[in-house]
Coordinates of C-alpha atoms in Angstrom, one line a residue:
X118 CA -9.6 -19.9 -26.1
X119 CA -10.6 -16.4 -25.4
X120 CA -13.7 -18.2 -23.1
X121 CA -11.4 -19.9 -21.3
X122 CA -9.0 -17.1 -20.5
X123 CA -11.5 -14.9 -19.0
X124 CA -13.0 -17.4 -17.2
X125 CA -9.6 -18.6 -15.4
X126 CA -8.9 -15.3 -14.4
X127 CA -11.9 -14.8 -13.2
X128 CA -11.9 -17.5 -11.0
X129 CA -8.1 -16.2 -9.5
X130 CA -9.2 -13.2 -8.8
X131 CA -12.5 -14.7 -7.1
X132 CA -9.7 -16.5 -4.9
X133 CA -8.1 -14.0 -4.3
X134 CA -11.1 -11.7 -2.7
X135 CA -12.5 -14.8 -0.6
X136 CA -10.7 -14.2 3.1
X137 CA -7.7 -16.3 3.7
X138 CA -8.0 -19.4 6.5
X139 CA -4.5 -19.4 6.7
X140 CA -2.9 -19.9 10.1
X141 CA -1.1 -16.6 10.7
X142 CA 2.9 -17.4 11.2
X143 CA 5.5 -15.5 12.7
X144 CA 6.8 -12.4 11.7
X145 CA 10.0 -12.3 9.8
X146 CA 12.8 -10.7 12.3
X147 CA 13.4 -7.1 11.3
X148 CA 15.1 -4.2 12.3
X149 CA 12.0 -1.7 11.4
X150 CA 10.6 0.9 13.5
X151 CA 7.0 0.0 14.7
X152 CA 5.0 2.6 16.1
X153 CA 3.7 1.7 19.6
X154 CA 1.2 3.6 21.6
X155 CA 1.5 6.5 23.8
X156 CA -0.4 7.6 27.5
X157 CA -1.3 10.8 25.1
X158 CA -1.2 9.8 21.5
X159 CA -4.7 10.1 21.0
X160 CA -5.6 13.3 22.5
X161 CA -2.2 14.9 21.0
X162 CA -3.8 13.5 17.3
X163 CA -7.2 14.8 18.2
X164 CA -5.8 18.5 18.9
X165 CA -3.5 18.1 15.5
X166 CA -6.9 17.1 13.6
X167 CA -8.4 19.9 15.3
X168 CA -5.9 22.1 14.1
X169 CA -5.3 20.9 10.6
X170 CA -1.9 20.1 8.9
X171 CA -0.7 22.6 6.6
X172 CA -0.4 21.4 2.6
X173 CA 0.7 24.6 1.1
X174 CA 4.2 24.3 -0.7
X175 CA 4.1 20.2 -0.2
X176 CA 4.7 17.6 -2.7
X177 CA 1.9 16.4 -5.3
X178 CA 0.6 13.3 -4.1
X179 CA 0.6 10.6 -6.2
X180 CA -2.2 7.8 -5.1
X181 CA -1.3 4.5 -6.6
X182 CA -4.1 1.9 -7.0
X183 CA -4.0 -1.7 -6.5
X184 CA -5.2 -5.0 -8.2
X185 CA -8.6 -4.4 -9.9
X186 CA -8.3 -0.9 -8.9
X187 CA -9.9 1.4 -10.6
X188 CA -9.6 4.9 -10.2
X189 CA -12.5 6.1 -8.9
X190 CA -12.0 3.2 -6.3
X191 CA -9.9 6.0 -5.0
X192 CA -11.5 9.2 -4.9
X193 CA -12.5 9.0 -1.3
X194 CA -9.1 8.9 0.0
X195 CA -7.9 12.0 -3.0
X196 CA -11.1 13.5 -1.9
X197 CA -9.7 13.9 1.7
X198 CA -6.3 14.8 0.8
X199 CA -7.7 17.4 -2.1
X200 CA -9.8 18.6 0.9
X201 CA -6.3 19.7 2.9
X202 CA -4.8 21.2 0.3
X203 CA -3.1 18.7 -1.5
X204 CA -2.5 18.6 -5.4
X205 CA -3.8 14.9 -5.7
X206 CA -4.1 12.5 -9.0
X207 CA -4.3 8.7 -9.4
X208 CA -2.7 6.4 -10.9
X209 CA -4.9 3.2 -12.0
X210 CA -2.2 0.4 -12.6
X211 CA -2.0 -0.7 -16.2
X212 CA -4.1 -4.1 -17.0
X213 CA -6.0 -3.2 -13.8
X214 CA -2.8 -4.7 -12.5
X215 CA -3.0 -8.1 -14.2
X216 CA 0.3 -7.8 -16.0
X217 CA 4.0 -7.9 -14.7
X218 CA 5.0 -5.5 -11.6
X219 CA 8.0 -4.4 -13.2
X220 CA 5.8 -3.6 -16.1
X221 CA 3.3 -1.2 -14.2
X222 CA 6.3 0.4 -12.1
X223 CA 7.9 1.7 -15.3
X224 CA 4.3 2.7 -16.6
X225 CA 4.6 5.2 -12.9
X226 CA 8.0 5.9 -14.1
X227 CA 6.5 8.1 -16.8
X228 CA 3.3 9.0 -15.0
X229 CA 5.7 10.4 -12.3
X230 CA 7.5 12.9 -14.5
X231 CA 4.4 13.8 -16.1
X232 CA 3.8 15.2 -12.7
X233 CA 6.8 16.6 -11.9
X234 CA 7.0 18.8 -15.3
X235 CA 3.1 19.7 -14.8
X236 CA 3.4 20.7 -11.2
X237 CA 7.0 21.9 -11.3
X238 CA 7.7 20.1 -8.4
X239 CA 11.2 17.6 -7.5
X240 CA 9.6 15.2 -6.1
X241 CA 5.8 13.1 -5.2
X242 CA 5.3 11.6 -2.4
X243 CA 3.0 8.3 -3.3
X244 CA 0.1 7.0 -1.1
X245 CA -0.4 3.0 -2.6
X246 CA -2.8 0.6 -2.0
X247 CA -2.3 -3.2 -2.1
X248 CA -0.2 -4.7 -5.3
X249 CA 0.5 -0.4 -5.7
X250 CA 3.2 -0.7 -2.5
X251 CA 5.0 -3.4 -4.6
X252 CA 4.7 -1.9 -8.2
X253 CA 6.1 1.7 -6.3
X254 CA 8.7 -0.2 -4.4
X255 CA 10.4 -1.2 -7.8
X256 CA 10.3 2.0 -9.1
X257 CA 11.9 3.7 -5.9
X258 CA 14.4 0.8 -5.4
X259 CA 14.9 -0.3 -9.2
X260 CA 14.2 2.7 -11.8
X261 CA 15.6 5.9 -10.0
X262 CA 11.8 7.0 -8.1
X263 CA 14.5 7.3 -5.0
X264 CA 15.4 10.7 -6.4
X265 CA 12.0 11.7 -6.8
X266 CA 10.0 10.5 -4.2
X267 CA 9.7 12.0 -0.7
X268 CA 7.3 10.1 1.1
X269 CA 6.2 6.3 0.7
X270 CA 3.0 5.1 2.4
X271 CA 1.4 1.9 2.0
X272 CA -2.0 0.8 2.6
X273 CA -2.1 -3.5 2.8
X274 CA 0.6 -3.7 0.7
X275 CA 2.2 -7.6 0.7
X276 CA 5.6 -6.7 0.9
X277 CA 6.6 -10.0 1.6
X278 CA 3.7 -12.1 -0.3
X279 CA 0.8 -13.0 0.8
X280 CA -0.9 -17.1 1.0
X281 CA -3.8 -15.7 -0.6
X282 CA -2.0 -15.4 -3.7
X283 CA -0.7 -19.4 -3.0
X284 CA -4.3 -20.2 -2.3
X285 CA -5.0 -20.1 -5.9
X286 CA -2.8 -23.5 -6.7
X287 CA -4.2 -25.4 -4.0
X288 CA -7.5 -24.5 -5.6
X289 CA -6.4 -26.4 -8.4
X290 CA -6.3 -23.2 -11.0
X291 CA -2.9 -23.5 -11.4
X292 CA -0.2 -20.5 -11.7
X293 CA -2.3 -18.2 -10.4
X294 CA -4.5 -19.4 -13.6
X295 CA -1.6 -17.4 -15.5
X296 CA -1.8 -14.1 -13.8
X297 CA 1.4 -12.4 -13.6
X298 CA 1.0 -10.1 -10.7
X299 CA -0.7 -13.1 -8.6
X300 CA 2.6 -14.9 -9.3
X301 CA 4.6 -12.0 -8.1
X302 CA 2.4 -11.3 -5.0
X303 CA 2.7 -15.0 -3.8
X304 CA 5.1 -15.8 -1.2
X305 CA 8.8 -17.2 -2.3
X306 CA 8.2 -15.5 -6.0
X307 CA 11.1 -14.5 -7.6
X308 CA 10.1 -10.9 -8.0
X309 CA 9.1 -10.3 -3.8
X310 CA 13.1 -12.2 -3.5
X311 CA 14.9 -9.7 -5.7
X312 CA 12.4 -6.6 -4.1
X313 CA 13.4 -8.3 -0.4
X314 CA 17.0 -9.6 -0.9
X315 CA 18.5 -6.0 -0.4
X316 CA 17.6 -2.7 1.8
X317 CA 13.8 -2.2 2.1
X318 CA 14.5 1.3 2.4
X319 CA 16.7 2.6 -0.1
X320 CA 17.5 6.4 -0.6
X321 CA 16.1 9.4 1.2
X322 CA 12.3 8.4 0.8
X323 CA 10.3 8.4 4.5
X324 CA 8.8 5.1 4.0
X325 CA 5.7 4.5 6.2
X326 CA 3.3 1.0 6.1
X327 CA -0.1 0.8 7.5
X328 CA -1.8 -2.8 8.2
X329 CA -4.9 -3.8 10.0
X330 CA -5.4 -7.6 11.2
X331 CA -8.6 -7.5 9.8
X332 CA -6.9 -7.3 6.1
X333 CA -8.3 -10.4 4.2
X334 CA -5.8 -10.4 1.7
X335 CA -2.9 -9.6 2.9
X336 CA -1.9 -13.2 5.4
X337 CA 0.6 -13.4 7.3
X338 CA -1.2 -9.5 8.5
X339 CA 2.9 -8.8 9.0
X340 CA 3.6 -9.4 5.8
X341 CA 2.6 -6.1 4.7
X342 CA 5.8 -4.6 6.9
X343 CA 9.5 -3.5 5.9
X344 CA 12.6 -3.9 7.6
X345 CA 15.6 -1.4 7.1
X346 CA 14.1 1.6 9.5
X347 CA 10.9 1.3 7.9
X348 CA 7.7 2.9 10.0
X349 CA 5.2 0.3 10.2
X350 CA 1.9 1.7 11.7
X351 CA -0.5 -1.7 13.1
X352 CA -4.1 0.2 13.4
X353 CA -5.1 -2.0 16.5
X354 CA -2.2 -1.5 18.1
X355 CA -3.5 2.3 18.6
X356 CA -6.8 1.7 18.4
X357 CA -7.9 -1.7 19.2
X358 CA -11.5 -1.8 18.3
X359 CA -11.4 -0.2 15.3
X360 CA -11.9 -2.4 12.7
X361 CA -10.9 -1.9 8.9
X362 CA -10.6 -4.5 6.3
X363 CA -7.9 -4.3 3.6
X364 CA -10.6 -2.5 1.0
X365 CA -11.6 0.0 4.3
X366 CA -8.1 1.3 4.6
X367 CA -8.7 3.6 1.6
X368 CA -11.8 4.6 3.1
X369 CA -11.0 4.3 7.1
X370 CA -10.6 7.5 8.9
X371 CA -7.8 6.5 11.6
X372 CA -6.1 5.1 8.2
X373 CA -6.5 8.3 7.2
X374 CA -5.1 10.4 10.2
X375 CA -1.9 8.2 9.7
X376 CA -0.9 9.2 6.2
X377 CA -2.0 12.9 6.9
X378 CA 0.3 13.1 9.4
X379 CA 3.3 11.1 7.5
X380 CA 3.1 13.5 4.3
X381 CA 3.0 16.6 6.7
X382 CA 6.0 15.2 8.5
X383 CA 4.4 14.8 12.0
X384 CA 4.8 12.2 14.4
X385 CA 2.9 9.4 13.9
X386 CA 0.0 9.4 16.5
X387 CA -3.4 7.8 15.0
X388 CA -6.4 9.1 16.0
X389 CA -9.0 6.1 17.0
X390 CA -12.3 8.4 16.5
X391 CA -11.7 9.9 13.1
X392 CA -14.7 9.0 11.0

């Protein structure tokens, strides 16, 4: 029994790190804010790279890891932060993600406050990465995090599902072969229609989302937007070249220039040529 149980979910998780073939379908209507390009955007990032964005007196951030993420997945992108002066831990889902989402967001609950009473500070802000945008969303929306968060910023995130998640029934596996989050990140699931079926945006949190088109896991690409006044950052939209899959965005350096600027509070102005 125990054979078979480890072997079914590693086959879903197999499927769900082969690149989705799905056609990609149209984007939801929303009433976000999407970030568009500017005549001077890049050179106006460049000279705020140059100069550096001040992290003395701002929030601890809180990086949130996704499926199968473990934490040292992650030090790259704490690395960097740690590097401009911001107090930085991470937060490796329960399960490596495996279990429920309401399950892991309730585990932050707690992680949260332990970094509230270590650091003294109100409020986090929380950088997430894939299934860690959903698990943070519930806690902001669902267990009070809207009273202690400042900034949101998610990296691939499928806010609203993803078919590479659906894949793994057509593969004949199943459910997901019994894994809970896969269940949750598939499109129609109960869980994405109670996270969806209100405001995207609740409280006084900045919420900011990052995509790519190159993200294999994450199809519809769109899907990893919110609605609600949400600020929903397309890399190739800024830098159309640049090329980052949905694993790269913790390591990409335009990815990067994005959420340094949200958690300093600066307009959003990607720059294309950080490494």
């Amino acid at each position: 029994m125990l054979l078979r149980t480890i072997l079914a979910a590693t086959a879903a998780v197999t499927a769900l790190l082969v690149p989705a073939t799905a056609a990609h379908a149209e984007p939801a209507t929303q009433t976000a804010t999407t970030t568009e390009p500017t005549a001077a955007g890049n050179a106006e990032a460049t000279r705020a790279d140059a100069a550096g964005l001040a992290a003395a007196g701002a929030d601890p951030v809180v990086v949130v890891g996704g499926l199968i993420g473990v934490s040292i997945a992650y030090e790259p992108i704490a690395a960097r932060l740690r590097a401009d002066g911001y107090r930085v831990s991470i937060y490796q889902l329960p399960n490596l993600g495996f279990g429920d989402i309401r399950e892991s967001a309730r585990a932050l609950s707690s992680y949260v406050d332990q970094v509230r009473s270590a650091t003294g500070a109100a409020k986090v802000d929380l950088v997430t990465h894939s299934e860690g945008g959903l698990v943070s969303r519930w806690y902001v929306t669902f267990l009070g995090g809207a009273a202690k968060v400042d900034q949101y910023v998610s990296l691939g995130s499928p806010q609203q599902g993803t078919y590479v998640a659906n894949i793994v029934n057509f593969l004949g596996l199943g459910s997901c072969a019994g894994i809970v989050a896969c269940q949750q990140m598939s499109i129609g699931s109960s869980l994405l229609a109670d996270l969806n079926g209100g405001d995207d945006t609740p409280g006084a949190v900045r919420w900011t989302t990052v995509r790519t088109w190159q993200d294999e896991l994450v199809r519809p690409v769109d899907n990893a937007s919110l609605a609600d006044g949400a600020t929903n950052v397309l890399v190739q939209a800024w830098c159309p070249l640049r090329i980052v899959g949905h694993l790269g965005l913790i390591l990409d350096g335009t990815t990067y220039s994005v959420v340094r600027q949200v958690l300093a509070g600066a307009a959003i102005r990607p720059n294309c040529f950080a490494l």
